mmCIF file of C-alpha atoms and ligand atoms in Angstrom:
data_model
loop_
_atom_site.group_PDB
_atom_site.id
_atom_site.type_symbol
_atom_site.label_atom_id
_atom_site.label_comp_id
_atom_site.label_asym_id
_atom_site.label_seq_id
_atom_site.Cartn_x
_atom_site.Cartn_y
_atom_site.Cartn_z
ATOM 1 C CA UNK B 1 119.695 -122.635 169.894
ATOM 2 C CA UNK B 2 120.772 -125.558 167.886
ATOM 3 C CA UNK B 3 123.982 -127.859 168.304
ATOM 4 C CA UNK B 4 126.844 -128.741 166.187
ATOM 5 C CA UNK B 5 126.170 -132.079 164.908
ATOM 6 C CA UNK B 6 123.557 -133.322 166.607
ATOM 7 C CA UNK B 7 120.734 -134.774 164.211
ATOM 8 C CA UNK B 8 117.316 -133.473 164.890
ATOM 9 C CA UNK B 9 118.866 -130.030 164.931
ATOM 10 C CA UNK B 10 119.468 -130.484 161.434
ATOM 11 C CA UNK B 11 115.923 -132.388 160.999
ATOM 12 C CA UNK B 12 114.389 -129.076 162.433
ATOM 13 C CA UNK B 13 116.250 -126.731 160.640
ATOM 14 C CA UNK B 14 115.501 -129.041 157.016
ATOM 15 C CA UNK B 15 119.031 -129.934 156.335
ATOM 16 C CA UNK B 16 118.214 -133.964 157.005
ATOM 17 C CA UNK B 17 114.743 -134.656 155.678
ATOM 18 C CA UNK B 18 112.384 -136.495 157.973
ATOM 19 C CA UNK B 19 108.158 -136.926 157.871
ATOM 20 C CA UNK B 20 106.873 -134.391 159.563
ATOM 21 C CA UNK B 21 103.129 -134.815 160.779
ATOM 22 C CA UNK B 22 103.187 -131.260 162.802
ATOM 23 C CA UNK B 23 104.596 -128.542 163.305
ATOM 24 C CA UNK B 24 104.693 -125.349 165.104
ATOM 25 C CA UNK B 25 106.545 -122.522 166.833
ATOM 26 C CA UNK B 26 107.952 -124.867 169.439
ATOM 27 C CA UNK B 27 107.403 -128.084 168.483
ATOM 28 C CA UNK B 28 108.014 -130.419 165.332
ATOM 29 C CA UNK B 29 106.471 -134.230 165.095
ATOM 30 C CA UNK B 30 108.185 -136.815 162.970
ATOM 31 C CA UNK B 31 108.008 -140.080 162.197
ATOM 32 C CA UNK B 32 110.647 -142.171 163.692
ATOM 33 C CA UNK B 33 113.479 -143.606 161.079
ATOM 34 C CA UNK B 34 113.054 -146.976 162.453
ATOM 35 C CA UNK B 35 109.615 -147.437 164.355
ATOM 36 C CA UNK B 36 108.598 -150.025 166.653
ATOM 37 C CA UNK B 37 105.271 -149.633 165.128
ATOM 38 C CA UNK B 38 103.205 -148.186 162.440
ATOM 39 C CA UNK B 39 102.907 -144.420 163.022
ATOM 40 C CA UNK B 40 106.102 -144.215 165.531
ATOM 41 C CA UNK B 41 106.492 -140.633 165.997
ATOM 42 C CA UNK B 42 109.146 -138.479 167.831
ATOM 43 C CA UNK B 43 108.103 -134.393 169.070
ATOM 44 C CA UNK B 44 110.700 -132.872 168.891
ATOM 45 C CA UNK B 45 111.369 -129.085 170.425
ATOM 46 C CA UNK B 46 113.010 -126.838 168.230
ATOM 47 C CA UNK B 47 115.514 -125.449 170.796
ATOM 48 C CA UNK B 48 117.902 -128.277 171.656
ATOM 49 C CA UNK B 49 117.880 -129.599 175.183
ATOM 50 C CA UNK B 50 119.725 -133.083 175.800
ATOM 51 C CA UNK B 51 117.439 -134.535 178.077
ATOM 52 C CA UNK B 52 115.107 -134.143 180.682
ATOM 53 C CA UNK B 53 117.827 -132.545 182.952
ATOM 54 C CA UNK B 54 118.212 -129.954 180.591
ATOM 55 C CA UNK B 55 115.161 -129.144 179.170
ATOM 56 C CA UNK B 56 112.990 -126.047 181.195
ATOM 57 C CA UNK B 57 109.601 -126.837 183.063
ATOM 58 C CA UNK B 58 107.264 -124.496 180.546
ATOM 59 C CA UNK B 59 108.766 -126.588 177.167
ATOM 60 C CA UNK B 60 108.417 -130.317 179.187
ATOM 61 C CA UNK B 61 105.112 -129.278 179.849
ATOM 62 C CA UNK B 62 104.554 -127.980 176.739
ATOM 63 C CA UNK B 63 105.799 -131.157 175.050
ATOM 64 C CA UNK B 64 103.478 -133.547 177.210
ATOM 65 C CA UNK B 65 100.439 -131.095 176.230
ATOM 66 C CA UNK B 66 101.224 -132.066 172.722
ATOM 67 C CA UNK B 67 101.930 -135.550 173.826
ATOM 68 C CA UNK B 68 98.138 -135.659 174.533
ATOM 69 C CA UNK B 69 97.046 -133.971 171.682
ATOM 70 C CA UNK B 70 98.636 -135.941 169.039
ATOM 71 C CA UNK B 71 97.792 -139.271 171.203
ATOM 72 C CA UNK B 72 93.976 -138.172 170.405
ATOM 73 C CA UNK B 73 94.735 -137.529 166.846
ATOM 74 C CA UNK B 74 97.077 -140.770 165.948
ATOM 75 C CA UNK B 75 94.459 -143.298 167.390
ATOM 76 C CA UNK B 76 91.826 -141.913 165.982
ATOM 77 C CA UNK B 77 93.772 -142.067 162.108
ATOM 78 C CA UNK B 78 95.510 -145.469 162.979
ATOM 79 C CA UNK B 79 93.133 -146.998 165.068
ATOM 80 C CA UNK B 80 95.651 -148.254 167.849
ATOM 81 C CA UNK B 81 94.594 -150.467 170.697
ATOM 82 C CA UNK B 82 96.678 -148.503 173.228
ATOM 83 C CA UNK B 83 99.479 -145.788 172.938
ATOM 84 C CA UNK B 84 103.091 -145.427 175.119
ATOM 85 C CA UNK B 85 104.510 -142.398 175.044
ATOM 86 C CA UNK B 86 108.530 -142.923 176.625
ATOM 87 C CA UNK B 87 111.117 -140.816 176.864
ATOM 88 C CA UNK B 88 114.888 -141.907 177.358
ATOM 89 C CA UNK B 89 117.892 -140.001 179.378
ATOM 90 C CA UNK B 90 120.935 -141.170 178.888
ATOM 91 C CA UNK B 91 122.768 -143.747 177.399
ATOM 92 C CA UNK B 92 121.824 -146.540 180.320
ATOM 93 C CA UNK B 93 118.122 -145.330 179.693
ATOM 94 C CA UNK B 94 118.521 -146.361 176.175
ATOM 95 C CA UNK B 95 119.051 -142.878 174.575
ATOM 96 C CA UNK B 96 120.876 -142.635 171.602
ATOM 97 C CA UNK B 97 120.121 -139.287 170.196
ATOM 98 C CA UNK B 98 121.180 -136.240 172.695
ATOM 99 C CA UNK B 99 118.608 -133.677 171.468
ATOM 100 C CA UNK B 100 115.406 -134.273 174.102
ATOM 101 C CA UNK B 101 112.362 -136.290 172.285
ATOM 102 C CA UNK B 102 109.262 -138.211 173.466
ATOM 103 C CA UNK B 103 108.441 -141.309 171.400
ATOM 104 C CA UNK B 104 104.707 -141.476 170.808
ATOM 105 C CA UNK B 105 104.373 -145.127 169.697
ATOM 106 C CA UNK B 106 101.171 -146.404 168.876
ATOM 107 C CA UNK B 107 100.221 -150.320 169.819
ATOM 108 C CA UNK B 108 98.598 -153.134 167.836
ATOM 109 C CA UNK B 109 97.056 -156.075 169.598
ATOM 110 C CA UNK B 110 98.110 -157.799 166.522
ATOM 111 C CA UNK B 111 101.123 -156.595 165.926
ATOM 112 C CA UNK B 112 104.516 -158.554 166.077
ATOM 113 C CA UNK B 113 106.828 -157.178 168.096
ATOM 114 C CA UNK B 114 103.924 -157.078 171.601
ATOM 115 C CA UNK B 115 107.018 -156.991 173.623
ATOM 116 C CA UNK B 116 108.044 -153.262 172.749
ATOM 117 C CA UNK B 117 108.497 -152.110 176.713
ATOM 118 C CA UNK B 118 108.938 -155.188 178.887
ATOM 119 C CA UNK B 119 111.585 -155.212 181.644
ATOM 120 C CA UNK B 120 111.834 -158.023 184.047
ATOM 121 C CA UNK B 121 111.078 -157.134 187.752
ATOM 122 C CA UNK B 122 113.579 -156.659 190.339
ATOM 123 C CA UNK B 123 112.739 -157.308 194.295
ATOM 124 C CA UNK B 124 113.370 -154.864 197.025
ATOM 125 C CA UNK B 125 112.844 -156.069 200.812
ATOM 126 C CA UNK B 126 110.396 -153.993 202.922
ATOM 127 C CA UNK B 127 113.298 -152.305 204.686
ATOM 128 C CA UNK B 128 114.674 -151.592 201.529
ATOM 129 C CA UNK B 129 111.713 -150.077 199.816
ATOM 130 C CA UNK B 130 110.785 -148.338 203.326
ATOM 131 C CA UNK B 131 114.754 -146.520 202.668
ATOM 132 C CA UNK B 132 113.624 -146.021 199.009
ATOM 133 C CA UNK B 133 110.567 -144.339 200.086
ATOM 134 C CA UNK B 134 112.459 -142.144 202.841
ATOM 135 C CA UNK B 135 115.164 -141.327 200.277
ATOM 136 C CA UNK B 136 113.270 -140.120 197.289
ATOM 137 C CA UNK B 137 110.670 -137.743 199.891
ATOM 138 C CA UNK B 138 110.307 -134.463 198.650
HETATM 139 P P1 AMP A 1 116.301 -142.620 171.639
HETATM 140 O O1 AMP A 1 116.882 -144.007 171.537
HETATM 141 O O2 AMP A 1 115.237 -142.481 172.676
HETATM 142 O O3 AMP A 1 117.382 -141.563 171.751
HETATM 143 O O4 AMP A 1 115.536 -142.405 170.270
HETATM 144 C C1 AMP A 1 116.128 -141.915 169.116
HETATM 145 C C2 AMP A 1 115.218 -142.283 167.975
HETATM 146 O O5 AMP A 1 115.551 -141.470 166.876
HETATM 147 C C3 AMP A 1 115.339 -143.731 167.526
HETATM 148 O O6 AMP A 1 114.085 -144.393 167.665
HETATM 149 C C4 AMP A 1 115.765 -143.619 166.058
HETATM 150 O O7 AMP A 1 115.133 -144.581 165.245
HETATM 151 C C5 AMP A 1 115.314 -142.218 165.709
HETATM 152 N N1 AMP A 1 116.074 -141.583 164.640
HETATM 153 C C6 AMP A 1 117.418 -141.485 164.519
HETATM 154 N N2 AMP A 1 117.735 -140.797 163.405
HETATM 155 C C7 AMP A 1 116.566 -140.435 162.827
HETATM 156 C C8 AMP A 1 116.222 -139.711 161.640
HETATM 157 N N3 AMP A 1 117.143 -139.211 160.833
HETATM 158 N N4 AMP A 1 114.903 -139.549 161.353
HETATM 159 C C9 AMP A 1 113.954 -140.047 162.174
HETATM 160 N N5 AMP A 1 114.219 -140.737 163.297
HETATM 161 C C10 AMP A 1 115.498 -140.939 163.612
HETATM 162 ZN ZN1 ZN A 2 119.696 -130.697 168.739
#
């Protein structure tokens, strides 16, 4: 089902046109508008889910599946040093388009930008991360 305005709906259904490098029943791959890298590529499901909240267990899977597939494929073309595949919910997490993707971004060791993906470290006590621990059992 697609959404009013929302932007890879109207990449998937061809209105906007984008570089796809797959597609299928489920699934279609772009390349992102404004990549971190060379061959930055977004999968994007067909049926719009805003997140990882939203989206059902069989497509996420289904998604990550591809994930590994195309992580095969695109280091094999590019030849990439190493590969992050991320996935942002939410505005805090740095999402800024609400139609679920996963970024497949390939890495350089010589490329400019190394610090796509760094995050400073914050510190927890051991009582703390003992709480933590408790708290997020399932
Ligand atoms: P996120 O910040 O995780 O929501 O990622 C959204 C991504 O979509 C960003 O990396 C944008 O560069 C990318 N993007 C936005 N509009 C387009 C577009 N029309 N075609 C391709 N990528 C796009
Ligand atoms: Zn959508």
């Amino acid at each position: 089902m697609r959404e009013k305005d929302c932007i890879f709906c109207k990449i998937i259904e061809g209105e906007i046109p984008s570089h796809t490098i797959y597609e299928d029943e489920r699934f279609k791959v772009i390349l992102d508008a404004s990549p971190a890298s060379k061959g930055h590529a977004l999968i994007l499901p067909k049926e719009h889910y805003a997140d990882i909240y939203d989206i059902d267990e069989d497509t996420a899977a289904c998604a990550m599946k591809l994930a590994k597939k195309l992580a095969a494929h695109m280091t094999e073309v590019l030849g990439c040093d190493g590969f992050n595949i991320v996935q942002n919910n939410h505005e805090i997490a740095g999402q800024t388009v609400f139609h679920f993707h996963m970024h497949l971004i390939p890495r350089y060791k010589e490329a400019k930008n190394a610090d796509i993906l760094q995050w400073s470290h914050e510190t927890f006590s051991q009582e703390e991360m003992k709480a933590i621990c408790e708290s997020l059992k399932c």
